């Protein structure tokens, strides 16, 4: 079954009534985790849809009634009717729940409600313990322990010190932690529980959460906040360099900018891949895809015009990947970006990339061979 988005979860006769659906147009309605109504996929994936099903209500018979009368009285049919009016961009779901044509609940849900919801988790059947199960449990306990963070951080410092120097290793760790902290702050903004930051030698860092995202907007914000925090660190280091003249701050600004610029490349699983995928997959028209492809082509042209061959090549590869996967956009369980969200995300992404390239370009102009190395990497 294709991925699904939880559209609505309300109370009905003391049990949970849950509506799930997708951009492909299909919807499924569950009452007490039992499927009671279903709408097949269609070209018209929004608009008014009506789900109708019946429930049997049992009432206690009177002592004076005969057995036939008792059976007739104890089994009462109740018609449940759920009317929904769905708009995907910007997301809005108006609903009305009726029991035997009497309204008992109605309201509206927006993207903010989707962001804050906790989707229903299916109950997994418990299995007998085995060696594999025990090993898996041990790994989960180890991964969640604070000691593993310290071990990985120490291993990262040792690895980078061996490859470069101890001072550079500490500076690089600071850049990675600040970048990942940006992801953590975004997760907490959406009310998500986090497991913290894990540093992995020669692979960078990883910010983990216990919860999954529900919208493309969450994916964009969480992904881009890492490079945004990295940009702020490069700007602060650049200011410190001009204030003190200490070349250490200039090197920190340049290499941190290169690190975060690399993360913004539109290649999964990098941050840029998640950002541009969420933007392009939220476009429901051919014109949207054409606009996205044209913007990517313009980025490639600018990169080659400025002599940034490596950046242009990776942009081209990432753009092709997004175009190929665009065809499966309706299979996602994530709520798409509306038009405002798409435009805002593109501007945020381009400004961040431009600012990082500008810092690298500025410091390369100082004439220092070390500070010009990031620009030479982009031109290689």
CSV table of C-alpha atoms in Angstrom, one decimal:
chain,number,residue,atom,x,y,z
A,1,UNK,CA,0.0,0.0,0.0
A,2,UNK,CA,1.3,3.5,-0.8
A,3,UNK,CA,2.3,5.9,2.0
A,4,UNK,CA,-0.6,7.7,3.7
A,5,UNK,CA,-1.2,11.0,5.5
A,6,UNK,CA,-3.3,11.2,8.6
A,7,UNK,CA,-5.9,13.8,7.7
A,8,UNK,CA,-8.3,13.6,10.7
A,9,UNK,CA,-8.6,11.9,14.1
A,10,UNK,CA,-11.7,12.5,16.2
A,11,UNK,CA,-13.9,10.7,18.7
A,12,UNK,CA,-17.0,8.9,17.5
A,13,UNK,CA,-19.2,7.0,20.0
A,14,UNK,CA,-16.3,6.6,22.4
A,15,UNK,CA,-14.0,5.2,19.7
A,16,UNK,CA,-11.4,6.8,17.5
A,17,UNK,CA,-12.5,7.8,14.0
A,18,UNK,CA,-9.4,8.2,11.8
A,19,UNK,CA,-9.2,9.4,8.2
A,20,UNK,CA,-6.1,8.8,6.0
A,21,UNK,CA,-5.4,9.8,2.5
A,22,UNK,CA,-2.9,10.7,-0.2
A,23,UNK,CA,-2.3,13.2,-3.0
A,24,UNK,CA,-3.3,10.4,-5.4
A,25,UNK,CA,-6.9,11.0,-4.3
A,26,UNK,CA,-7.6,7.8,-2.3
A,27,UNK,CA,-9.0,8.0,1.3
A,28,UNK,CA,-9.6,5.4,4.0
A,29,UNK,CA,-11.7,5.8,7.1
A,30,UNK,CA,-11.1,3.7,10.2
A,31,UNK,CA,-13.3,3.4,13.3
A,32,UNK,CA,-11.6,1.8,16.2
A,33,UNK,CA,-8.8,0.7,13.8
A,34,UNK,CA,-11.3,-1.1,11.6
A,35,UNK,CA,-11.7,0.0,8.0
A,36,UNK,CA,-15.3,1.2,7.5
A,37,UNK,CA,-15.1,3.3,4.3
A,38,UNK,CA,-12.8,3.8,1.3
A,39,UNK,CA,-12.5,6.1,-1.7
A,40,UNK,CA,-10.3,5.0,-4.6
A,41,UNK,CA,-7.6,7.2,-6.2
A,42,UNK,CA,-8.9,9.7,-8.7
A,43,UNK,CA,-7.8,12.7,-10.7
A,44,UNK,CA,-9.8,14.9,-8.4
A,45,UNK,CA,-7.8,14.4,-5.3
A,46,UNK,CA,-9.6,17.1,-3.2
A,47,UNK,CA,-13.0,18.6,-2.9
A,48,UNK,CA,-16.1,17.2,-1.2
A,49,UNK,CA,-16.0,13.6,-0.2
A,50,UNK,CA,-18.6,11.7,1.9
A,51,UNK,CA,-18.0,8.6,3.9
A,52,UNK,CA,-21.0,6.6,5.1
A,53,UNK,CA,-21.2,3.5,7.2
A,54,UNK,CA,-23.4,1.8,9.8
A,55,UNK,CA,-22.8,0.8,13.4
A,56,UNK,CA,-24.9,-1.5,15.5
A,57,UNK,CA,-25.9,-0.1,18.9
A,58,UNK,CA,-27.0,-2.6,21.6
A,59,UNK,CA,-29.5,-1.5,24.2
A,60,UNK,CA,-30.8,-3.4,27.3
A,61,UNK,CA,-34.3,-4.9,26.8
A,62,UNK,CA,-37.1,-4.6,29.4
A,63,UNK,CA,-37.9,-7.6,31.5
A,64,UNK,CA,-41.6,-7.6,30.3
A,65,UNK,CA,-40.7,-7.9,26.6
A,66,UNK,CA,-40.8,-11.1,24.6
A,67,UNK,CA,-37.6,-12.6,23.2
A,68,UNK,CA,-38.4,-11.4,19.6
A,69,UNK,CA,-39.1,-7.9,20.9
A,70,UNK,CA,-35.9,-8.0,22.9
A,71,UNK,CA,-33.8,-8.9,19.9
A,72,UNK,CA,-35.5,-6.1,17.8
A,73,UNK,CA,-34.9,-3.6,20.6
A,74,UNK,CA,-31.3,-4.4,21.3
A,75,UNK,CA,-30.0,-4.1,17.8
A,76,UNK,CA,-30.3,-0.5,16.6
A,77,UNK,CA,-28.6,0.6,13.4
A,78,UNK,CA,-26.8,4.0,13.6
A,79,UNK,CA,-25.8,5.7,10.3
A,80,UNK,CA,-22.5,7.5,10.6
A,81,UNK,CA,-21.7,10.1,7.9
A,82,UNK,CA,-18.4,12.0,7.6
A,83,UNK,CA,-18.4,14.9,5.1
A,84,UNK,CA,-15.0,16.4,4.2
A,85,UNK,CA,-14.0,19.3,2.0
A,86,UNK,CA,-10.3,19.1,1.2
A,87,UNK,CA,-8.0,21.6,-0.3
A,88,UNK,CA,-4.3,20.6,-0.6
A,89,UNK,CA,-2.6,24.0,-1.4
A,90,UNK,CA,-2.8,25.7,1.0
A,91,UNK,CA,-4.0,22.7,3.1
A,92,UNK,CA,-7.4,23.0,4.6
A,93,UNK,CA,-9.8,20.3,5.7
A,94,UNK,CA,-13.4,21.2,6.7
A,95,UNK,CA,-15.2,18.2,8.2
A,96,UNK,CA,-18.7,17.5,9.6
A,97,UNK,CA,-19.6,14.3,11.5
A,98,UNK,CA,-23.2,13.3,11.6
A,99,UNK,CA,-25.0,10.4,13.5
A,100,UNK,CA,-28.4,9.7,11.9
A,101,UNK,CA,-28.3,13.1,10.2
A,102,UNK,CA,-27.6,14.9,13.5
A,103,UNK,CA,-24.3,16.9,13.6
A,104,UNK,CA,-22.2,15.9,16.6
A,105,UNK,CA,-18.8,17.3,15.5
A,106,UNK,CA,-17.5,19.7,12.9
A,107,UNK,CA,-14.4,21.9,12.4
A,108,UNK,CA,-11.4,22.8,10.3
A,109,UNK,CA,-7.8,21.5,10.2
A,110,UNK,CA,-4.8,23.4,8.7
A,111,UNK,CA,-1.1,22.7,8.0
A,112,UNK,CA,-0.3,23.7,11.6
A,113,UNK,CA,-2.5,20.9,12.9
A,114,UNK,CA,-0.8,18.4,10.7
A,115,UNK,CA,2.6,19.5,11.9
A,116,UNK,CA,1.8,19.0,15.5
A,117,UNK,CA,-0.1,15.6,15.2
A,118,UNK,CA,1.3,12.3,16.2
A,119,UNK,CA,0.3,9.7,13.6
A,120,UNK,CA,-1.2,6.4,14.6
A,121,UNK,CA,1.4,3.7,15.1
A,122,UNK,CA,0.3,0.2,14.2
A,123,UNK,CA,0.7,-2.4,16.9
A,124,UNK,CA,3.6,-4.7,16.1
A,125,UNK,CA,3.0,-8.3,17.1
A,126,UNK,CA,5.5,-9.3,19.8
A,127,UNK,CA,7.9,-12.2,18.8
A,128,UNK,CA,9.9,-14.5,20.9
A,129,UNK,CA,13.3,-13.4,21.9
A,130,UNK,CA,16.2,-14.6,19.7
A,131,UNK,CA,19.9,-13.8,19.4
A,132,UNK,CA,19.1,-11.4,16.6
A,133,UNK,CA,16.4,-9.7,18.6
A,134,UNK,CA,18.7,-9.4,21.7
A,135,UNK,CA,21.5,-8.0,19.5
A,136,UNK,CA,19.1,-5.5,18.0
A,137,UNK,CA,17.8,-4.5,21.5
A,138,UNK,CA,21.4,-4.1,22.7
A,139,UNK,CA,22.3,-1.8,19.7
A,140,UNK,CA,19.2,0.4,20.4
A,141,UNK,CA,20.2,0.7,24.0
A,142,UNK,CA,23.7,1.6,23.1
A,143,UNK,CA,22.7,4.1,20.5
A,144,UNK,CA,20.4,5.9,23.0
A,145,UNK,CA,23.1,6.0,25.7
A,146,UNK,CA,24.9,9.2,26.3
A,147,UNK,CA,28.3,7.4,26.4
A,148,UNK,CA,28.1,6.6,22.7
A,149,UNK,CA,28.1,10.3,21.9
A,150,UNK,CA,31.2,10.9,23.9
A,151,UNK,CA,32.9,7.9,22.3
A,152,UNK,CA,32.0,9.1,18.8
A,153,UNK,CA,33.1,12.7,19.6
A,154,UNK,CA,36.4,11.5,20.9
A,155,UNK,CA,36.9,9.3,17.8
A,156,UNK,CA,36.1,12.2,15.5
A,157,UNK,CA,38.6,14.5,17.3
A,158,UNK,CA,41.3,11.8,17.0
A,159,UNK,CA,40.6,11.1,13.4
A,160,UNK,CA,40.6,14.7,12.3
A,161,UNK,CA,43.7,15.4,14.4
A,162,UNK,CA,45.5,12.6,12.7
A,163,UNK,CA,44.5,13.9,9.3
A,164,UNK,CA,45.1,17.6,9.9
A,165,UNK,CA,46.0,19.0,13.3
A,166,UNK,CA,44.5,19.1,16.8
A,167,UNK,CA,43.5,22.8,16.5
A,168,UNK,CA,41.9,22.3,13.1
A,169,UNK,CA,40.1,19.2,14.5
A,170,UNK,CA,38.5,21.1,17.3
A,171,UNK,CA,37.5,23.9,14.9
A,172,UNK,CA,35.9,21.4,12.5
A,173,UNK,CA,34.0,19.7,15.4
A,174,UNK,CA,32.7,23.1,16.4
A,175,UNK,CA,31.5,23.7,12.9
A,176,UNK,CA,29.8,20.3,12.7
A,177,UNK,CA,28.1,20.7,16.1
A,178,UNK,CA,26.8,24.2,15.3
A,179,UNK,CA,25.5,22.9,12.0
A,180,UNK,CA,23.7,20.0,13.6
A,181,UNK,CA,22.4,22.2,16.4
A,182,UNK,CA,20.5,24.1,13.7
A,183,UNK,CA,18.7,20.9,12.8
A,184,UNK,CA,17.9,20.2,16.5
A,185,UNK,CA,16.5,23.7,17.0
A,186,UNK,CA,14.2,23.3,14.0
A,187,UNK,CA,13.0,19.9,15.3
A,188,UNK,CA,12.2,21.4,18.7
A,189,UNK,CA,10.4,24.3,17.1
A,190,UNK,CA,8.0,21.7,15.6
A,191,UNK,CA,7.6,20.0,19.0
A,192,UNK,CA,9.6,17.0,18.0
A,193,UNK,CA,11.5,15.0,20.6
A,194,UNK,CA,15.3,14.8,19.8
A,195,UNK,CA,18.0,12.3,20.7
A,196,UNK,CA,20.8,14.9,20.3
A,197,UNK,CA,23.8,15.1,18.0
A,198,UNK,CA,26.1,12.2,17.0
A,199,UNK,CA,29.5,12.9,15.5
A,200,UNK,CA,30.7,10.2,13.0
A,201,UNK,CA,34.4,10.2,12.1
A,202,UNK,CA,35.1,11.2,8.4
A,203,UNK,CA,31.3,11.4,7.8
A,204,UNK,CA,30.3,14.6,9.7
A,205,UNK,CA,27.4,14.7,12.1
A,206,UNK,CA,23.9,13.5,12.6
A,207,UNK,CA,20.9,15.1,14.4
A,208,UNK,CA,18.4,12.4,15.4
A,209,UNK,CA,14.7,12.6,16.5
A,210,UNK,CA,12.3,10.1,17.9
A,211,UNK,CA,9.5,11.4,15.7
A,212,UNK,CA,8.8,11.6,12.0
A,213,UNK,CA,7.8,14.7,10.0
A,214,UNK,CA,4.3,15.1,8.6
A,215,UNK,CA,4.8,18.0,6.1
A,216,UNK,CA,7.2,19.1,3.4
A,217,UNK,CA,7.6,22.4,5.2
A,218,UNK,CA,9.0,20.6,8.2
A,219,UNK,CA,11.5,18.8,5.9
A,220,UNK,CA,12.6,22.2,4.4
A,221,UNK,CA,13.0,24.0,7.7
A,222,UNK,CA,14.7,21.2,9.5
A,223,UNK,CA,17.1,20.6,6.5
A,224,UNK,CA,18.0,24.2,5.8
A,225,UNK,CA,18.4,25.3,9.4
A,226,UNK,CA,21.7,23.4,9.6
A,227,UNK,CA,23.4,25.3,6.8
A,228,UNK,CA,21.7,28.5,8.1
A,229,UNK,CA,23.4,28.1,11.5
A,230,UNK,CA,26.6,27.3,9.6
A,231,UNK,CA,26.3,30.5,7.7
A,232,UNK,CA,25.8,32.5,10.9
A,233,UNK,CA,29.0,30.9,12.3
A,234,UNK,CA,30.9,31.8,9.1
A,235,UNK,CA,29.7,35.4,9.3
A,236,UNK,CA,30.7,35.6,13.0
A,237,UNK,CA,34.1,34.2,12.2
A,238,UNK,CA,34.5,36.6,9.3
A,239,UNK,CA,33.7,39.6,11.6
A,240,UNK,CA,36.2,38.3,14.1
A,241,UNK,CA,38.8,38.0,11.4
A,242,UNK,CA,38.4,41.6,10.3
A,243,UNK,CA,38.3,42.8,13.9
A,244,UNK,CA,41.4,41.0,15.1
A,245,UNK,CA,43.3,40.2,11.9
A,246,UNK,CA,43.8,36.6,13.1
A,247,UNK,CA,43.9,34.4,10.1
A,248,UNK,CA,42.6,31.5,12.1
A,249,UNK,CA,39.1,33.1,12.1
A,250,UNK,CA,39.4,33.6,8.3
A,251,UNK,CA,40.2,29.9,7.8
A,252,UNK,CA,37.3,28.9,10.0
A,253,UNK,CA,34.9,31.1,8.1
A,254,UNK,CA,36.1,29.8,4.7
A,255,UNK,CA,36.1,26.1,5.4
A,256,UNK,CA,32.9,26.2,7.4
A,257,UNK,CA,31.3,28.0,4.4
A,258,UNK,CA,32.6,25.2,2.1
A,259,UNK,CA,31.3,22.5,4.5
A,260,UNK,CA,27.8,24.0,4.6
A,261,UNK,CA,27.7,24.7,0.9
A,262,UNK,CA,28.5,21.1,0.2
A,263,UNK,CA,25.5,20.1,2.4
A,264,UNK,CA,23.3,22.3,0.3
A,265,UNK,CA,24.0,20.4,-2.9
A,266,UNK,CA,20.7,19.0,-4.3
A,267,UNK,CA,21.8,15.4,-3.8
A,268,UNK,CA,20.1,13.0,-1.4
A,269,UNK,CA,20.7,12.4,1.5
A,270,UNK,CA,22.4,15.9,1.8
A,271,UNK,CA,20.3,18.8,3.2
A,272,UNK,CA,20.0,20.4,-0.2
A,273,UNK,CA,18.6,17.2,-1.7
A,274,UNK,CA,15.8,17.2,0.9
A,275,UNK,CA,15.1,20.9,0.4
A,276,UNK,CA,14.8,20.9,-3.4
A,277,UNK,CA,13.0,17.5,-3.4
A,278,UNK,CA,10.4,19.0,-1.0
A,279,UNK,CA,10.0,22.1,-3.2
A,280,UNK,CA,9.8,20.3,-6.6
A,281,UNK,CA,7.6,17.5,-5.2
A,282,UNK,CA,5.1,20.0,-4.0
A,283,UNK,CA,4.5,21.4,-7.5
A,284,UNK,CA,1.4,19.8,-8.9
A,285,UNK,CA,1.7,21.1,-12.5
A,286,UNK,CA,4.1,20.7,-15.4
A,287,UNK,CA,4.8,24.4,-15.3
A,288,UNK,CA,6.0,24.0,-11.7
A,289,UNK,CA,8.4,21.3,-12.8
A,290,UNK,CA,9.6,23.4,-15.8
A,291,UNK,CA,10.2,26.3,-13.5
A,292,UNK,CA,12.2,24.2,-11.1
A,293,UNK,CA,14.3,22.7,-13.9
A,294,UNK,CA,14.8,26.1,-15.4
A,295,UNK,CA,16.1,27.5,-12.1
A,296,UNK,CA,18.4,24.5,-11.7
A,297,UNK,CA,19.7,25.0,-15.3
A,298,UNK,CA,20.3,28.7,-14.5
A,299,UNK,CA,22.3,27.6,-11.4
A,300,UNK,CA,24.4,25.3,-13.5
A,301,UNK,CA,25.1,28.0,-16.1
A,302,UNK,CA,26.1,30.5,-13.4
A,303,UNK,CA,28.4,27.9,-11.8
A,304,UNK,CA,30.2,27.2,-15.1
A,305,UNK,CA,30.3,30.9,-16.0
A,306,UNK,CA,32.1,31.7,-12.7
A,307,UNK,CA,34.4,28.8,-13.2
A,308,UNK,CA,32.8,26.7,-10.4
A,309,UNK,CA,33.0,23.4,-12.4
A,310,UNK,CA,32.6,21.0,-9.5
A,311,UNK,CA,29.6,22.9,-8.1
A,312,UNK,CA,27.9,23.1,-11.5
A,313,UNK,CA,28.4,19.4,-12.2
A,314,UNK,CA,26.9,18.3,-8.8
A,315,UNK,CA,24.0,20.7,-9.3
A,316,UNK,CA,23.3,19.1,-12.7
A,317,UNK,CA,23.4,15.6,-11.2
A,318,UNK,CA,21.1,16.6,-8.3
A,319,UNK,CA,18.6,18.4,-10.6
A,320,UNK,CA,18.3,15.3,-12.9
A,321,UNK,CA,17.7,13.1,-9.8
A,322,UNK,CA,14.9,15.4,-8.6
A,323,UNK,CA,13.3,15.5,-12.1
A,324,UNK,CA,13.3,11.6,-12.3
A,325,UNK,CA,11.7,11.3,-8.9
A,326,UNK,CA,9.1,14.0,-9.5
A,327,UNK,CA,6.9,11.4,-11.1
A,328,UNK,CA,6.3,9.6,-7.8
A,329,UNK,CA,5.5,12.8,-5.8
A,330,UNK,CA,1.8,11.7,-5.3
A,331,UNK,CA,3.0,8.6,-3.4
A,332,UNK,CA,4.4,10.6,-0.5
A,333,UNK,CA,2.7,10.7,2.9
A,334,UNK,CA,4.0,14.3,3.5
A,335,UNK,CA,1.7,17.3,3.1
A,336,UNK,CA,3.1,19.4,0.2
A,337,UNK,CA,4.2,23.0,0.3
A,338,UNK,CA,1.7,25.6,-0.8
A,339,UNK,CA,2.7,28.3,-3.3
A,340,UNK,CA,3.9,30.7,-0.7
A,341,UNK,CA,6.0,27.9,1.0
A,342,UNK,CA,7.6,27.0,-2.3
A,343,UNK,CA,8.6,30.5,-3.2
A,344,UNK,CA,9.8,31.3,0.3
A,345,UNK,CA,11.9,28.0,0.4
A,346,UNK,CA,13.5,28.8,-3.0
A,347,UNK,CA,14.5,32.3,-1.9
A,348,UNK,CA,15.8,31.0,1.5
A,349,UNK,CA,17.8,28.3,-0.3
A,350,UNK,CA,19.3,30.7,-2.9
A,351,UNK,CA,20.2,33.4,-0.4
A,352,UNK,CA,22.0,30.9,1.8
A,353,UNK,CA,23.9,29.4,-1.1
A,354,UNK,CA,24.8,32.9,-2.4
A,355,UNK,CA,26.0,34.1,1.0
A,356,UNK,CA,28.2,31.0,1.5
A,357,UNK,CA,29.7,31.4,-2.0
A,358,UNK,CA,30.2,35.1,-1.3
A,359,UNK,CA,32.2,34.4,1.9
A,360,UNK,CA,34.4,31.8,0.1
A,361,UNK,CA,35.0,34.3,-2.8
A,362,UNK,CA,35.7,37.2,-0.5
A,363,UNK,CA,38.4,35.3,1.6
A,364,UNK,CA,40.0,33.9,-1.6
A,365,UNK,CA,40.6,37.4,-2.7
A,366,UNK,CA,43.0,38.0,0.3
A,367,UNK,CA,45.8,36.3,-1.6
A,368,UNK,CA,46.4,33.7,1.1
A,369,UNK,CA,46.9,30.3,-0.4
A,370,UNK,CA,45.1,28.5,2.4
A,371,UNK,CA,42.1,30.8,2.2
A,372,UNK,CA,41.9,30.4,-1.5
A,373,UNK,CA,41.7,26.6,-1.3
A,374,UNK,CA,37.9,26.3,-0.9
A,375,UNK,CA,37.4,28.4,-4.1
A,376,UNK,CA,40.0,26.2,-5.9
A,377,UNK,CA,38.0,23.1,-4.8
A,378,UNK,CA,34.8,24.5,-6.3
A,379,UNK,CA,36.7,25.3,-9.5
A,380,UNK,CA,38.3,21.9,-9.8
